CSV table of C-alpha atoms in Angstrom, one decimal:
chain,number,residue,atom,x,y,z
A,1,LYS,CA,0.0,0.0,0.0
A,2,GLN,CA,1.3,3.4,-1.0
A,3,GLU,CA,2.2,5.7,1.8
A,4,VAL,CA,2.9,9.4,1.2
A,5,THR,CA,4.6,11.7,3.7
A,6,GLN,CA,5.1,15.4,3.5
A,7,ILE,CA,7.6,17.1,5.8
A,8,PRO,CA,7.5,19.6,7.3
A,9,ALA,CA,3.7,19.8,8.1
A,10,ALA,CA,4.0,23.6,8.4
A,11,LEU,CA,6.6,26.2,7.2
A,12,SER,CA,6.9,29.9,7.8
A,13,VAL,CA,9.4,32.0,5.8
A,14,PRO,CA,10.0,35.7,5.2
A,15,GLU,CA,9.0,37.1,1.8
A,16,GLY,CA,11.7,36.6,-0.8
A,17,GLU,CA,13.1,33.4,0.7
A,18,ASN,CA,13.1,30.2,-1.4
A,19,LEU,CA,10.7,27.5,-0.4
A,20,VAL,CA,11.6,23.8,-0.4
A,21,LEU,CA,8.8,21.3,0.2
A,22,ASN,CA,9.4,17.6,0.4
A,23,CYS,CA,7.3,14.6,-0.5
A,24,SER,CA,8.3,11.0,0.1
A,25,PHE,CA,6.6,7.8,-0.9
A,26,THR,CA,7.1,4.1,-0.4
A,27,ASP,CA,6.1,2.5,-3.7
A,28,SER,CA,7.9,3.6,-6.8
A,29,ALA,CA,5.5,1.9,-9.2
A,30,ILE,CA,3.7,5.2,-10.1
A,31,TYR,CA,2.3,6.7,-13.3
A,32,ASN,CA,2.9,10.3,-12.2
A,33,LEU,CA,3.2,12.7,-9.3
A,34,GLN,CA,1.3,15.9,-9.0
A,35,TRP,CA,1.8,18.9,-6.8
A,36,PHE,CA,-1.3,20.8,-5.8
A,37,ARG,CA,-2.0,24.0,-4.0
A,38,GLN,CA,-5.1,24.4,-1.7
A,39,ASP,CA,-6.3,27.7,-0.3
A,40,PRO,CA,-8.3,27.5,3.0
A,41,GLY,CA,-11.8,26.0,2.5
A,42,LYS,CA,-11.3,25.6,-1.3
A,43,GLY,CA,-10.5,22.8,-3.8
A,44,LEU,CA,-7.1,21.9,-5.1
A,45,THR,CA,-5.3,23.6,-8.0
A,46,SER,CA,-2.8,21.6,-10.0
A,47,LEU,CA,0.6,23.2,-10.1
A,48,LEU,CA,2.9,20.7,-11.8
A,49,LEU,CA,2.6,17.1,-13.0
A,50,ILE,CA,5.7,14.9,-13.4
A,51,GLN,CA,5.3,11.8,-15.4
A,52,SER,CA,7.0,8.6,-14.2
A,53,SER,CA,9.6,8.8,-16.9
A,54,GLN,CA,10.6,12.4,-16.1
A,55,ARG,CA,13.0,13.9,-13.6
A,56,GLU,CA,11.6,17.4,-13.2
A,57,GLN,CA,9.1,20.0,-14.4
A,58,THR,CA,9.3,23.7,-14.3
A,59,SER,CA,6.6,26.4,-14.4
A,60,GLY,CA,7.6,30.0,-13.7
A,61,ARG,CA,9.0,30.2,-10.1
A,62,LEU,CA,8.1,26.6,-9.5
A,63,ASN,CA,10.3,23.6,-10.0
A,64,ALA,CA,9.5,20.0,-9.0
A,65,SER,CA,11.9,17.1,-9.1
A,66,LEU,CA,11.2,13.4,-9.0
A,67,ASP,CA,13.6,10.6,-7.8
A,68,LYS,CA,11.7,7.3,-7.9
A,69,SER,CA,14.7,5.3,-6.7
A,70,SER,CA,14.8,7.2,-3.4
A,71,GLY,CA,11.0,7.7,-3.3
A,72,ARG,CA,11.2,11.5,-3.2
A,73,SER,CA,9.9,14.6,-4.8
A,74,THR,CA,10.8,18.1,-4.0
A,75,LEU,CA,8.9,21.3,-4.9
A,76,TYR,CA,11.0,24.5,-5.0
A,77,ILE,CA,9.3,27.9,-5.1
A,78,ALA,CA,11.8,30.7,-5.8
A,79,ALA,CA,11.5,34.2,-4.3
A,80,SER,CA,8.4,33.5,-2.2
A,81,GLN,CA,5.6,36.0,-2.1
A,82,PRO,CA,2.7,36.4,0.5
A,83,GLY,CA,0.4,35.1,-2.2
A,84,ASP,CA,2.2,31.8,-2.1
A,85,SER,CA,0.7,31.2,1.4
A,86,ALA,CA,-1.4,28.0,1.1
A,87,THR,CA,-1.3,24.3,1.8
A,88,TYR,CA,0.7,22.3,-0.8
A,89,LEU,CA,-0.1,18.7,-1.4
A,90,CYS,CA,1.6,16.0,-3.4
A,91,GLY,CA,-0.5,13.2,-5.0
A,92,LEU,CA,0.8,10.0,-6.6
A,93,LYS,CA,-1.1,8.2,-9.3
A,94,ALA,CA,-0.7,4.4,-9.5
A,95,ALA,CA,-2.7,1.5,-11.0
A,96,GLY,CA,-6.4,1.6,-10.8
A,97,ASN,CA,-6.6,5.3,-11.4
A,98,LYS,CA,-5.9,5.9,-7.7
A,99,LEU,CA,-4.3,9.1,-6.5
A,100,THR,CA,-2.8,8.9,-3.0
A,101,PHE,CA,-2.1,12.1,-1.2
A,102,GLY,CA,0.3,13.2,1.5
A,103,GLY,CA,-0.9,15.2,4.5
A,104,GLY,CA,0.3,18.5,3.0
A,105,THR,CA,2.6,21.3,4.0
A,106,ARG,CA,1.0,24.5,5.3
A,107,VAL,CA,3.1,27.5,4.1
A,108,LEU,CA,3.0,31.0,5.4
A,109,VAL,CA,5.0,33.7,3.7
A,110,LYS,CA,5.4,36.7,5.9
A,111,PRO,CA,5.6,40.2,4.2
B,1,GLU,CA,-12.3,28.4,-12.1
B,2,THR,CA,-11.2,24.8,-12.9
B,3,GLY,CA,-14.2,23.8,-15.0
B,4,VAL,CA,-15.6,21.6,-12.2
B,5,THR,CA,-18.5,22.9,-10.1
B,6,GLN,CA,-20.0,21.5,-6.9
B,7,THR,CA,-23.3,22.2,-5.2
B,8,PRO,CA,-24.1,23.0,-2.5
B,9,ARG,CA,-20.9,24.6,-1.2
B,10,HIS,CA,-22.1,24.2,2.4
B,11,LEU,CA,-24.5,21.7,3.9
B,12,VAL,CA,-25.6,21.0,7.5
B,13,MET,CA,-27.6,17.9,8.0
B,14,GLY,CA,-28.9,15.7,10.9
B,15,MET,CA,-28.1,12.0,11.2
B,16,THR,CA,-31.5,11.0,9.9
B,17,ASN,CA,-31.6,13.2,6.9
B,18,LYS,CA,-31.0,12.3,3.3
B,19,LYS,CA,-29.2,14.7,1.0
B,20,SER,CA,-27.2,14.7,-2.2
B,21,LEU,CA,-24.1,16.4,-3.4
B,22,LYS,CA,-23.7,17.3,-7.0
B,23,CYS,CA,-20.7,17.7,-9.2
B,24,GLU,CA,-20.6,18.8,-12.8
B,25,GLN,CA,-17.5,19.1,-15.1
B,26,HIS,CA,-17.4,21.2,-18.2
B,27,LEU,CA,-14.1,19.8,-19.5
B,28,GLY,CA,-15.2,16.9,-21.6
B,29,HIS,CA,-13.4,14.5,-19.3
B,30,ASN,CA,-14.3,10.8,-19.0
B,31,ALA,CA,-13.2,10.1,-15.4
B,32,MET,CA,-14.7,11.6,-12.3
B,33,TYR,CA,-13.8,11.1,-8.6
B,34,TRP,CA,-15.1,11.7,-5.1
B,35,TYR,CA,-12.6,12.6,-2.3
B,36,LYS,CA,-13.1,13.2,1.4
B,37,GLN,CA,-10.9,15.6,3.3
B,38,SER,CA,-11.2,15.5,7.0
B,39,ALA,CA,-9.3,17.8,9.5
B,40,LYS,CA,-5.8,16.5,10.2
B,41,LYS,CA,-6.1,13.6,7.8
B,42,PRO,CA,-4.8,13.2,4.2
B,43,LEU,CA,-7.1,13.6,1.3
B,44,GLU,CA,-8.8,10.2,0.8
B,45,LEU,CA,-10.1,8.8,-2.5
B,46,MET,CA,-13.7,7.5,-2.2
B,47,PHE,CA,-14.9,6.5,-5.6
B,48,VAL,CA,-13.7,6.5,-9.2
B,49,TYR,CA,-15.9,6.5,-12.4
B,50,ASN,CA,-14.6,5.9,-15.9
B,51,PHE,CA,-17.1,6.4,-18.7
B,52,LYS,CA,-20.0,6.3,-16.2
B,53,GLU,CA,-18.8,3.0,-14.7
B,54,GLN,CA,-17.6,2.7,-11.2
B,55,THR,CA,-14.0,1.4,-11.2
B,56,GLU,CA,-13.0,2.0,-7.6
B,57,ASN,CA,-14.7,1.9,-4.3
B,58,ASN,CA,-12.2,2.6,-1.6
B,59,SER,CA,-14.0,0.6,1.2
B,60,VAL,CA,-16.6,3.4,1.6
B,61,PRO,CA,-19.5,2.8,4.0
B,62,SER,CA,-22.8,2.1,2.3
B,63,ARG,CA,-24.3,5.3,3.8
B,64,PHE,CA,-22.5,7.0,0.9
B,65,SER,CA,-24.0,6.1,-2.4
B,66,PRO,CA,-22.5,7.5,-5.7
B,67,GLU,CA,-24.3,7.9,-8.9
B,68,CYS,CA,-22.9,8.8,-12.3
B,69,PRO,CA,-25.7,9.3,-14.9
B,70,ASN,CA,-23.3,10.5,-17.6
B,71,SER,CA,-19.7,11.5,-18.0
B,72,SER,CA,-20.4,15.1,-17.0
B,73,HIS,CA,-22.3,14.6,-13.8
B,74,LEU,CA,-21.5,12.9,-10.5
B,75,PHE,CA,-23.7,12.7,-7.4
B,76,LEU,CA,-23.0,11.5,-3.9
B,77,HIS,CA,-26.2,10.5,-2.0
B,78,LEU,CA,-26.0,10.7,1.7
B,79,HIS,CA,-28.2,9.0,4.3
B,80,THR,CA,-28.0,8.2,8.0
B,81,LEU,CA,-24.6,9.9,8.3
B,82,GLN,CA,-22.5,10.1,11.4
B,83,PRO,CA,-20.8,13.2,13.0
B,84,GLU,CA,-17.4,11.8,12.0
B,85,ASP,CA,-18.5,12.1,8.3
B,86,SER,CA,-18.3,15.9,8.6
B,87,ALA,CA,-15.6,16.9,6.1
B,88,LEU,CA,-14.9,18.7,2.9
B,89,TYR,CA,-16.0,16.5,0.0
B,90,LEU,CA,-14.2,17.2,-3.2
B,91,CYS,CA,-15.0,16.2,-6.7
B,92,ALA,CA,-12.4,15.9,-9.5
B,93,SER,CA,-12.3,14.9,-13.2
B,94,SER,CA,-9.5,13.9,-15.5
B,95,GLN,CA,-8.9,12.9,-19.1
B,96,GLY,CA,-6.0,11.5,-21.0
B,97,PRO,CA,-3.4,8.8,-20.9
B,98,ARG,CA,-2.7,7.5,-17.5
B,99,ASP,CA,0.8,9.0,-17.0
B,100,GLN,CA,-0.3,12.4,-18.4
B,101,GLU,CA,-3.5,12.8,-16.5
B,102,THR,CA,-4.0,15.9,-14.5
B,103,GLN,CA,-6.9,15.9,-12.1
B,104,TYR,CA,-9.0,19.1,-11.9
B,105,PHE,CA,-10.8,19.7,-8.6
B,106,GLY,CA,-14.0,21.4,-7.8
B,107,PRO,CA,-14.3,23.9,-4.8
B,108,GLY,CA,-15.8,21.2,-2.5
B,109,THR,CA,-18.8,20.9,-0.4
B,110,ARG,CA,-18.3,21.6,3.3
B,111,LEU,CA,-20.5,19.1,5.2
B,112,LEU,CA,-21.4,19.2,8.8
B,113,VAL,CA,-23.4,16.3,10.4
B,114,LEU,CA,-25.1,17.1,13.6
């Protein structure tokens, strides 16, 4: 059974600092890994999707890496802004169309 | 806006009530999902539908009954719920080859069971 862990559970940084969010998983037999953002009381917004055959994806200030051999993915957010404050979740898709999520990292960027 | 809408956004119900949650996607996707997000627990997959057929039931109690009349609509019928069923219920849809699928989420229905 896939287990997904996100550490830290919460993170507070001053504006302008780079953010590093970690996601670890136990089963490397995945189709893809997605990073999502969730604002309080709202649904999830997809940020980046890394296919199983890829090592990283980039979109603007966001960069996500995937290392299946070590069971890890990292989301980097460069030059953080207060608008980046949210909860970030990683989700892994495996067989049977199932997406397994980590518990999320709650991020606060202080002006 | 992600193209996935959910109604109602908030719902309060007693344990003897029957209610339904509705999800509609305007993206032309073929797969739809129900998730449950409880406080202090990871997001949990409940049901998966592909082309209107249920392909996954993640050991969900029978007091939750899904219905998918077509590829654009998904319902979750609720009856005799328990207070611990209070949570944010999220609907999602996706389309595409497995490894390229991005799931698009609705805003969720915040459910409180009294």
